[in-house]
Coordinates of C-alpha atoms in Angstrom, one line a residue:
Chain A
M216 CA 32.9 96.6 142.3
N217 CA 36.1 96.3 144.2
K218 CA 35.0 98.3 147.2
P219 CA 32.6 95.9 148.9
S220 CA 34.9 92.9 148.6
S221 CA 37.8 94.8 150.1
G222 CA 35.7 95.9 153.1
P223 CA 35.1 93.0 155.4
A224 CA 38.5 91.4 155.3
T225 CA 38.5 89.8 158.7
N226 CA 37.2 86.4 157.7
P227 CA 37.5 86.1 154.0
K228 CA 36.5 82.4 153.9
T229 CA 33.0 82.9 155.3
V230 CA 32.5 86.1 153.4
T231 CA 33.1 84.4 150.1
S232 CA 30.9 81.4 150.8
T233 CA 27.9 83.4 152.0
S234 CA 28.3 85.9 149.2
S235 CA 28.5 83.2 146.5
F236 CA 25.3 81.7 147.8
K237 CA 23.7 85.1 147.8
L238 CA 24.9 85.9 144.3
L239 CA 23.5 82.6 143.1
L240 CA 20.3 83.2 144.9
A241 CA 19.9 86.7 143.5
L242 CA 20.6 85.6 139.9
T243 CA 18.3 82.6 140.2
L244 CA 15.4 84.5 141.6
T245 CA 15.8 87.2 139.0
G246 CA 16.0 84.6 136.3
M247 CA 12.9 82.8 137.6
F248 CA 10.9 86.0 137.8
S249 CA 11.9 87.1 134.3
G250 CA 11.1 83.7 132.9
L251 CA 7.7 83.7 134.5
L252 CA 6.9 87.2 133.2
V253 CA 8.0 86.5 129.7
V254 CA 6.0 83.2 129.5
M255 CA 2.9 85.0 130.8
V256 CA 3.2 87.8 128.3
Y257 CA 3.9 85.3 125.5
Q258 CA 0.9 83.2 126.4
Y259 CA -1.3 86.3 126.5
T260 CA -0.1 87.8 123.2
K261 CA 0.3 84.6 121.2
P262 CA -3.3 84.4 119.9
L263 CA -3.3 88.1 119.1
V264 CA 0.0 87.9 117.2
E265 CA -1.3 84.9 115.2
Q266 CA -4.5 86.7 114.4
N267 CA -2.5 89.7 113.2
K268 CA -0.4 87.5 111.0
R269 CA -3.5 85.8 109.5
E270 CA -5.1 89.2 108.9
A271 CA -2.0 90.5 107.2
I272 CA -1.9 87.7 104.8
E273 CA -5.7 87.8 104.2
K274 CA -5.5 91.6 103.6
A275 CA -2.7 91.0 101.1
I276 CA -4.7 88.3 99.3
F277 CA -7.9 90.4 99.1
K278 CA -5.8 93.3 97.8
V279 CA -4.3 91.3 94.9
I280 CA -7.5 89.5 94.0
P281 CA -10.1 92.2 93.4
G282 CA -13.6 91.2 94.5
A283 CA -12.4 88.4 96.8
T284 CA -13.9 88.3 100.3
R285 CA -12.9 84.8 101.4
Q286 CA -9.9 82.7 100.9
R287 CA -8.8 79.1 101.0
N288 CA -5.3 77.6 101.0
F289 CA -4.3 74.9 98.5
L290 CA -1.1 73.1 97.8
L291 CA -0.2 72.7 94.1
S292 CA 2.1 69.9 92.8
V293 CA 2.3 67.6 89.7
Q294 CA -0.1 65.3 91.5
G295 CA -2.8 68.0 91.6
L296 CA -4.3 70.7 93.6
L297 CA -5.1 69.7 97.2
P298 CA -6.6 71.7 100.0
A299 CA -3.9 72.7 102.4
E300 CA -5.6 71.1 105.4
Q301 CA -5.8 67.7 103.7
K302 CA -3.4 65.1 105.3
G303 CA -0.3 64.3 103.3
A304 CA -0.8 67.2 100.8
T305 CA 2.5 68.7 99.6
G306 CA 3.5 71.3 97.0
E307 CA 3.6 75.0 96.5
A308 CA 1.2 77.0 98.7
I309 CA -1.3 79.0 96.7
Y310 CA -4.3 81.0 98.0
A311 CA -7.6 80.9 96.2
G312 CA -9.9 84.0 96.6
Y313 CA -13.7 83.7 96.4
D314 CA -16.4 86.3 96.4
D315 CA -19.6 86.2 98.6
K316 CA -21.3 83.8 96.2
G317 CA -18.5 81.3 96.4
Q318 CA -17.3 82.1 92.9
L319 CA -13.6 81.9 92.2
R320 CA -12.2 85.5 91.7
G321 CA -8.5 84.6 91.4
V322 CA -5.5 83.0 92.8
A323 CA -2.8 84.6 94.9
I324 CA 0.8 83.3 94.6
E325 CA 4.0 84.2 96.4
A326 CA 7.1 85.2 94.5
A327 CA 10.6 86.4 95.4
A328 CA 13.7 87.7 93.8
Q329 CA 16.9 89.5 94.7
G330 CA 16.2 93.2 95.0
Y331 CA 18.7 96.1 95.5
Q332 CA 19.7 95.2 99.0
D333 CA 17.9 92.0 100.0
T334 CA 15.3 89.5 98.7
V335 CA 12.0 91.1 97.8
R336 CA 9.0 88.9 98.5
I337 CA 5.6 89.7 97.0
L338 CA 2.2 88.2 96.7
Y339 CA 0.5 88.5 93.3
G340 CA -3.0 87.8 92.1
Y341 CA -3.7 85.8 88.9
R342 CA -7.1 85.5 87.3
A343 CA -7.5 82.5 84.9
S344 CA -10.5 84.0 83.0
C345 CA -8.4 86.9 81.6
S346 CA -5.0 85.1 82.0
C347 CA -3.7 88.1 83.7
I348 CA -2.0 89.4 86.8
T349 CA -4.5 91.4 88.8
G350 CA -2.3 93.0 91.5
I351 CA 0.8 92.8 93.6
K352 CA 1.5 93.4 97.3
V353 CA 5.0 93.6 98.7
L354 CA 5.3 91.3 101.8
K355 CA 8.9 91.9 102.7
M356 CA 11.7 94.1 101.4
A357 CA 14.7 96.2 102.4
E358 CA 14.8 98.5 99.4
T359 CA 16.1 102.0 99.7
P360 CA 13.5 104.2 101.5
G361 CA 12.1 106.8 99.1
L362 CA 13.5 105.2 96.0
G363 CA 13.3 101.4 95.7
D364 CA 10.6 101.0 98.3
R365 CA 8.2 102.9 95.9
I366 CA 7.5 99.5 94.3
A367 CA 5.1 99.0 97.2
S368 CA 3.4 102.4 97.1
D369 CA 3.9 104.2 93.7
P370 CA 0.4 104.5 92.2
A371 CA 1.7 104.6 88.6
F372 CA 3.7 101.5 89.2
Q373 CA 0.8 99.7 90.8
K374 CA -1.3 100.5 87.6
N375 CA 1.0 98.0 85.7
F376 CA -0.6 95.2 87.6
I377 CA -4.3 95.9 87.0
A378 CA -4.3 93.5 84.1
L379 CA -0.7 92.4 83.3
D380 CA -0.9 89.9 80.5
A381 CA 0.3 86.4 81.6
S382 CA -1.4 84.2 79.0
L383 CA 0.1 80.8 78.1
N384 CA 1.2 79.8 74.6
T385 CA -0.8 77.3 72.6
D386 CA 0.8 74.1 74.1
Q387 CA 0.1 75.5 77.6
Q388 CA 3.7 74.8 78.7
Q389 CA 4.9 78.3 79.2
L390 CA 4.0 82.0 79.0
A391 CA 3.2 83.3 75.5
H392 CA 5.4 86.4 76.3
N393 CA 8.0 86.8 79.0
I394 CA 6.9 89.4 81.6
V395 CA 9.6 92.1 81.4
T396 CA 10.2 95.4 83.0
V397 CA 10.9 98.2 80.5
K398 CA 12.4 101.6 80.9
H399 CA 10.0 104.2 82.4
G400 CA 7.6 105.5 79.7
S401 CA 8.4 102.9 77.1
K402 CA 5.7 100.3 77.8
T403 CA 4.0 99.3 74.6
H404 CA 2.6 95.7 75.3
P405 CA 0.3 94.4 78.0
W406 CA 3.0 92.0 79.3
Q407 CA 5.5 94.8 79.9
I408 CA 6.0 96.6 83.2
D409 CA 6.7 100.3 83.2
A410 CA 9.7 100.8 85.6
I411 CA 9.8 103.5 88.2
S412 CA 12.3 106.1 87.1
G413 CA 15.1 106.1 89.7
A414 CA 14.2 102.7 91.0
T415 CA 15.1 100.5 88.0
I416 CA 16.7 97.7 89.9
S417 CA 13.8 97.2 92.3
S418 CA 11.3 97.5 89.4
K419 CA 13.3 94.9 87.4
A420 CA 13.3 92.6 90.4
V421 CA 9.5 92.6 90.4
G422 CA 9.3 91.8 86.7
R423 CA 11.9 89.1 87.1
M424 CA 10.1 87.4 90.0
L425 CA 6.7 87.6 88.3
N426 CA 8.1 86.1 85.1
L427 CA 10.1 83.2 86.8
R428 CA 7.3 82.3 89.1
S429 CA 4.5 82.5 86.5
Q430 CA 6.6 80.4 84.0
A431 CA 7.0 77.8 86.7
I432 CA 3.6 77.7 88.2
L433 CA 0.9 78.9 85.8
P434 CA 1.1 75.9 83.3
L435 CA 0.6 73.6 86.3
L436 CA -2.1 75.7 87.8
N437 CA -4.1 75.9 84.6
R438 CA -4.2 72.2 84.4
F439 CA -5.9 71.9 87.7
I440 CA -7.8 75.2 87.8
D441 CA -11.2 73.4 87.6
V442 CA -10.6 72.1 91.2
L443 CA -10.7 75.7 92.3
R444 CA -13.6 76.7 90.1
K445 CA -15.9 74.3 92.0
G446 CA -15.8 77.0 94.6
I447 CA -16.7 76.9 98.2
K448 CA -20.1 76.9 99.8
P449 CA -21.3 80.5 100.4
Chain B
M207 CA 13.5 126.9 131.0
T208 CA 10.8 125.3 133.0
S209 CA 13.2 123.5 135.2
R210 CA 14.6 126.8 136.4
S211 CA 11.3 128.1 137.7
S212 CA 10.4 124.8 139.2
Q213 CA 13.7 124.2 140.9
A214 CA 12.7 125.8 144.2
G215 CA 9.2 124.2 144.1
N216 CA 8.1 120.6 143.6
P217 CA 11.1 118.2 143.7
S218 CA 9.2 115.5 141.8
L219 CA 8.5 118.0 139.0
E220 CA 12.1 119.1 139.0
L221 CA 13.2 115.4 138.7
L222 CA 10.7 114.9 135.8
M223 CA 11.8 118.0 134.0
R224 CA 15.5 117.1 134.4
G225 CA 15.0 114.1 132.0
V226 CA 12.7 116.1 129.7
W227 CA 14.8 119.2 129.4
R228 CA 17.9 119.9 131.4
D229 CA 19.5 116.4 131.0
N230 CA 17.6 115.4 127.9
P231 CA 19.1 112.0 126.9
V232 CA 19.4 112.8 123.2
F233 CA 19.9 116.6 123.0
V234 CA 22.0 117.1 126.1
M235 CA 23.6 113.8 127.0
V236 CA 23.8 112.5 123.5
L237 CA 23.1 108.9 124.6
G238 CA 21.4 106.0 122.7
M239 CA 22.2 107.4 119.3
C240 CA 21.8 104.1 117.4
P241 CA 18.0 104.0 117.7
V242 CA 17.7 107.7 117.4
L243 CA 19.3 107.8 114.0
A244 CA 17.9 104.5 112.8
V245 CA 14.2 104.7 113.5
S246 CA 13.5 108.4 113.4
N247 CA 12.6 108.4 109.7
S248 CA 8.9 108.9 110.4
V249 CA 6.9 110.3 113.3
I250 CA 5.0 107.0 114.0
N251 CA 8.2 105.0 114.2
A252 CA 9.9 107.6 116.4
L253 CA 6.9 107.7 118.7
A254 CA 6.6 103.9 119.0
M255 CA 10.3 103.6 119.7
G256 CA 10.2 106.4 122.2
L257 CA 7.2 104.9 124.0
A258 CA 8.7 101.4 124.1
T259 CA 11.9 102.9 125.6
L260 CA 9.8 104.9 128.1
F261 CA 8.0 101.7 129.2
V262 CA 11.3 99.8 129.7
L263 CA 12.8 102.7 131.6
V264 CA 9.9 103.1 134.0
A265 CA 9.3 99.3 134.5
S266 CA 12.9 98.3 134.9
G267 CA 13.6 101.4 137.0
A268 CA 10.7 100.6 139.4
L269 CA 11.7 96.9 139.7
I270 CA 15.4 97.6 140.2
S271 CA 14.6 100.2 142.8
M272 CA 12.4 97.8 144.7
V273 CA 15.0 95.0 144.8
R274 CA 18.0 97.3 145.2
H275 CA 18.8 96.1 148.7
L276 CA 18.6 92.4 147.8
I277 CA 21.0 92.5 144.9
P278 CA 24.7 91.9 145.8
K279 CA 27.0 94.5 144.2
Q280 CA 29.0 91.9 142.3
V281 CA 26.1 90.7 140.2
R282 CA 24.1 93.9 139.9
I283 CA 25.0 94.6 136.2
A284 CA 24.0 91.0 135.3
T285 CA 20.7 91.3 137.2
F286 CA 19.9 94.7 135.7
I287 CA 20.5 93.3 132.2
V288 CA 18.2 90.4 132.9
I289 CA 15.5 92.6 134.2
I290 CA 15.8 95.1 131.3
A291 CA 15.8 92.2 128.8
T292 CA 12.6 90.9 130.3
F293 CA 10.8 94.1 129.9
V294 CA 12.2 94.5 126.4
T295 CA 10.8 91.1 125.5
V296 CA 7.4 92.1 127.0
V297 CA 7.4 95.2 124.7
D298 CA 8.5 93.1 121.8
Y299 CA 5.5 90.8 122.1
T300 CA 3.2 93.7 122.8
I301 CA 4.1 95.5 119.7
Q302 CA 3.7 92.3 117.6
A303 CA 0.2 92.0 119.1
I304 CA -0.7 95.6 118.4
S305 CA 0.6 96.0 114.8
L306 CA 2.8 93.8 112.6
D307 CA 3.4 96.7 110.3
L308 CA 4.9 98.7 113.1
Y309 CA 6.9 95.8 114.3
N310 CA 8.4 95.3 110.9
A311 CA 9.2 99.0 110.6
L312 CA 11.0 99.1 113.9
G313 CA 12.9 95.9 113.0
A314 CA 15.7 94.8 115.3
F315 CA 15.7 98.1 117.2
I316 CA 13.1 96.9 119.7
Q317 CA 15.3 94.1 120.8
L318 CA 18.3 96.4 120.8
I319 CA 16.6 98.6 123.5
V320 CA 18.4 96.1 125.9
V321 CA 21.7 97.6 125.0
N322 CA 20.5 101.2 125.0
C323 CA 22.9 102.9 127.4
I324 CA 20.2 105.3 128.7
I325 CA 18.5 102.4 130.3
L326 CA 21.5 100.7 131.9
G327 CA 22.9 104.1 132.8
Q328 CA 19.7 105.0 134.6
A329 CA 19.5 101.7 136.3
E330 CA 23.0 101.9 137.6
S331 CA 23.2 105.6 138.5
F332 CA 19.7 106.3 139.7
A333 CA 17.3 103.4 140.2
S334 CA 19.7 101.3 142.2
Q335 CA 20.3 104.1 144.6
N336 CA 16.9 105.7 145.0
K337 CA 13.5 104.9 146.3
L338 CA 10.6 103.6 144.2
L339 CA 8.8 106.8 143.5
P340 CA 11.8 109.0 142.5
S341 CA 13.0 106.1 140.2
I342 CA 9.6 105.9 138.5
I343 CA 9.6 109.7 138.0
N344 CA 13.1 109.8 136.8
G345 CA 12.3 107.0 134.3
L346 CA 9.2 108.9 133.1
G347 CA 11.3 112.0 132.7
M348 CA 14.1 110.3 130.8
G349 CA 11.7 108.3 128.7
S350 CA 9.6 111.4 127.8
G351 CA 12.7 113.3 127.0
F352 CA 13.9 110.5 124.7
T353 CA 10.4 110.3 123.1
I354 CA 10.2 114.0 122.5
A355 CA 13.6 114.1 121.0
L356 CA 12.9 111.2 118.7
V357 CA 9.6 112.8 117.6
C358 CA 11.3 116.1 117.0
I359 CA 13.8 114.4 114.7
G360 CA 11.2 112.2 113.1
A361 CA 8.8 115.1 112.3
V362 CA 11.5 117.0 110.4
R363 CA 12.7 113.9 108.6
E364 CA 9.2 112.8 107.6
L365 CA 8.1 116.3 106.6
L366 CA 11.1 117.0 104.4
G367 CA 11.7 113.4 103.2
N368 CA 8.1 112.4 102.5
G369 CA 6.1 115.6 102.6
S370 CA 3.8 114.2 105.3
L371 CA 3.3 114.1 109.1
L372 CA 2.0 111.0 110.8
G373 CA 1.1 109.7 107.3
F374 CA -1.0 112.7 106.4
D375 CA 0.1 114.4 103.2
L376 CA 0.8 118.0 104.2
L377 CA 2.9 119.5 101.4
G378 CA 0.8 118.5 98.4
P379 CA 1.6 116.5 95.3
Q380 CA 3.8 119.1 93.7
F381 CA 6.3 118.9 96.6
Q382 CA 9.5 117.0 95.6
P383 CA 10.5 115.0 98.7
W384 CA 14.1 115.4 99.9
V385 CA 14.8 111.7 99.8
I386 CA 18.1 112.0 101.7
M387 CA 16.1 113.0 104.8
I388 CA 14.6 109.5 105.2
L389 CA 17.9 107.9 104.3
P390 CA 20.5 107.4 107.1
P391 CA 22.5 110.6 106.3
G392 CA 19.3 112.6 106.9
G393 CA 19.3 111.4 110.5
F394 CA 22.7 112.9 111.1
F395 CA 21.8 116.2 109.4
V396 CA 18.6 116.6 111.4
L397 CA 20.2 115.5 114.7
G398 CA 23.0 118.0 114.1
G399 CA 20.5 120.7 113.4
W400 CA 18.6 120.1 116.6
L401 CA 21.8 119.9 118.7
L402 CA 22.9 123.2 117.1
L403 CA 19.6 124.8 118.1
F404 CA 19.8 123.5 121.7
A405 CA 23.4 124.6 122.0
W406 CA 22.4 128.0 120.8
L407 CA 19.5 128.3 123.2
R408 CA 21.8 127.4 126.1
E409 CA 24.4 129.8 125.0
R410 CA 21.8 132.6 124.8
K411 CA 20.8 131.8 128.4
G412 CA 24.4 132.1 129.4
E413 CA 24.3 128.6 130.8
V414 CA 27.5 126.7 130.1
R415 CA 27.2 122.9 130.5
I416 CA 29.6 120.2 129.8
I417 CA 28.2 117.8 127.3
S418 CA 29.2 114.3 128.1
G419 CA 30.1 112.1 125.2
G420 CA 27.8 109.3 124.1
C421 CA 28.8 105.8 125.2
G422 CA 29.9 103.4 122.5
G423 CA 29.2 99.8 122.3
H424 CA 26.1 99.8 120.0

């Protein structure tokens, strides 16, 4: 770096002024070219990335609601259950899954809780006709590879969520039984989750988030579930 | 071994093989260790990371070589970094468009290609002093060498740590995975094993080379 500046020392004033202009020009042109290229690539990939994101969430919804082939987004609040596209609608986002005939197959709800390293976010399916949870799909986690991250893949653990009991008590205000994670191999009730041996903290996080979220949202959801039952046109 | 036989022959091939074998960025120069250790826990991650780096190496090398006479010495590092960052951003968007799962698996390491010292090192020591074609070939060689090394490490880690290769179950359900292999310490073990193997191969050939230390900073 020192070499070129020490070279032409005959007229330092002119050298500095020309070279500053050159430096500026080189950096400006590089910056302009880079900006142009990045914007072009961004424009080109934007629809593809958005489609990927949409497909990912759709895939997750169809996984946690067995039999669903189409979905519609709603916002749930104490005022009621409104389609997400309706103006002025607020509340918690829930996804309703319908089959080919337009019949309601279930509802997908997001839940989150602190896992072993970071927040674990999942999507879970709920079917009102059996008052049960029908599947979970991990959306985001940073659990230990090979141990905690088995909450997403372990087949025995996933079996917990084929029909996990989430029925409400008689006054419809809260769950009849708390959803709890129990030690591996000691599941005796339909509202219990059999933990993965060696991944207790992650398994418990799933149980905790399902319980908290269901306690908060299912009583409200059941009040307005008829809105969803009307279905969508096939 | 290939480089020796081709040394007298095609200079382009020799240049290519230099990156792949003689000066392999991972196994010989021990550069860019951060992504090597972090994303080599499965073959697909290793391959994607290697190809992303290959693309950035070739594209930035080509562009830097083309404009090498226009860039004043004083701002060359800044210009190189802007050019490299541009191509890294291109790769970042492209991977998002190809597969979100892959993008999530690679995490921040795609963006961190910017500070991978193989790339800036190649820009400064080769592309800024050579013509377009040799720069592209050198980038291809270095990038392939990096990819091959990552896949070598990734294959061992995935096979032992998960019992599979490229997601296909190879060792059957009765295989108890060595979980440590896909955890960070496994990366060090496997990298150490490969370095040992290459050092032994070189020693057997009687070829003594000074291994340069990796650069710090990331």
